[in-house]
Short mmCIF file of C-alpha atoms in Angstrom, two decimals:
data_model
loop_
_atom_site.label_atom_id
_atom_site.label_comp_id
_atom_site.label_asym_id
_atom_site.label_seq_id
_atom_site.Cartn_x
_atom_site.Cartn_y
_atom_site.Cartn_z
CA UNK A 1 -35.11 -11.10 5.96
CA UNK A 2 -31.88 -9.07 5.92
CA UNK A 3 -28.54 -10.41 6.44
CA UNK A 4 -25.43 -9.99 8.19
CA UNK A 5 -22.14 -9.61 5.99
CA UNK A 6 -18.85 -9.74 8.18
CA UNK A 7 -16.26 -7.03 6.78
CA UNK A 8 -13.71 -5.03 7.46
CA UNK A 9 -12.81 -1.55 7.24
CA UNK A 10 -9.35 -1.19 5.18
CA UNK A 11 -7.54 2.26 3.70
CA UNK A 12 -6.06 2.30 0.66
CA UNK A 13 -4.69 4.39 -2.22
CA UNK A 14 -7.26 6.19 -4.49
CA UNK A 15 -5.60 3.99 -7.04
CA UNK A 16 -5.90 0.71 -5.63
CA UNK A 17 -9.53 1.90 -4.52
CA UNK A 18 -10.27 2.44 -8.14
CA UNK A 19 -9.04 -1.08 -9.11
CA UNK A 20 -11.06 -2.40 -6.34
CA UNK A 21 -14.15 -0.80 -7.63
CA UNK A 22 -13.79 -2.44 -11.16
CA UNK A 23 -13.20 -5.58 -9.83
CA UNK A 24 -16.28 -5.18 -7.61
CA UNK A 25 -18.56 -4.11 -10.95
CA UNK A 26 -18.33 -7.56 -12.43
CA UNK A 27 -19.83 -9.81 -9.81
CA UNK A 28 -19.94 -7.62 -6.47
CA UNK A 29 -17.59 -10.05 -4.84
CA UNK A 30 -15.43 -7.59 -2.59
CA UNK A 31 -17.37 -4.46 -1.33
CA UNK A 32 -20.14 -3.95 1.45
CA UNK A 33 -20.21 -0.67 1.30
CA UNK A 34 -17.96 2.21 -0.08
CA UNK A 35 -17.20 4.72 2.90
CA UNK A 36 -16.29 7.99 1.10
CA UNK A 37 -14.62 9.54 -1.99
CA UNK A 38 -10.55 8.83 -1.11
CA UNK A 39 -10.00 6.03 0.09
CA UNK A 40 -11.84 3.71 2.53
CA UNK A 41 -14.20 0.52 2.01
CA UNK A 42 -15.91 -1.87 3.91
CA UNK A 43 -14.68 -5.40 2.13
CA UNK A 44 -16.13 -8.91 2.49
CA UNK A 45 -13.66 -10.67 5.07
CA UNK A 46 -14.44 -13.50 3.29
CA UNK A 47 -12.52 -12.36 0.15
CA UNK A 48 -9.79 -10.66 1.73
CA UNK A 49 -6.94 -13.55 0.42
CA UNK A 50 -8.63 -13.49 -3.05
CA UNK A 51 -8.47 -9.59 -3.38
CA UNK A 52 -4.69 -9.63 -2.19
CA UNK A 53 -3.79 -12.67 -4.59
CA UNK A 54 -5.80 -10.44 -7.63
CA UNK A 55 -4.11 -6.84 -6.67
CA UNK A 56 -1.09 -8.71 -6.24
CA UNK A 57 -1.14 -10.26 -9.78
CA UNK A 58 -2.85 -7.24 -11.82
CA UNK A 59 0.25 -4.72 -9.93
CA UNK A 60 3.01 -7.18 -11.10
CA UNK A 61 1.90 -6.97 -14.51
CA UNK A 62 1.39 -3.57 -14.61
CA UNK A 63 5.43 -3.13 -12.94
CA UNK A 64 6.50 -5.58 -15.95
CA UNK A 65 5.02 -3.58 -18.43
CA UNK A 66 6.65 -0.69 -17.50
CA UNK A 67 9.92 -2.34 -16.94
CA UNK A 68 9.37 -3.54 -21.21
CA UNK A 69 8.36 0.04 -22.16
CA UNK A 70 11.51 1.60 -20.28
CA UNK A 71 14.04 -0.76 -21.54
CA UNK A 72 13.05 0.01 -25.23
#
């Protein structure tokens, strides 16, 4: 019998998209459904926070490695 998943629509870089996407191939926690080629998803609403909290942590790292690299 099928089932209902609640999500929501969001619209984001193709960057953060792309991130999204990897995060999604190791245990297909975040996406329903993939909308088109840019930059739109359907996410779990369930797993909004968590998805924030792991963008948010993977894009500070990312800024603090290129803060290191410049100041070299």
């Amino acid at each position: 019998m099928p089932r209902a998943v609640r999500g929501l629509l969001i619209e984001c870089d193709p960057s953060i998209k792309a991130m999204i996407l990897k995060y999604d191939e190791e245990r297909h926690d975040y996406i329903v459904e993939d909308l088109d080629d840019e930059n739109h998803l359907v996410i779990k609403e369930s797993q909004l926070e968590n998805l924030k909290v792991r963008l948010d942590q993977d894009l500070d790292e990312k800024i603090m490695q290129l803060d290191e690299s410049e100041s070299e």
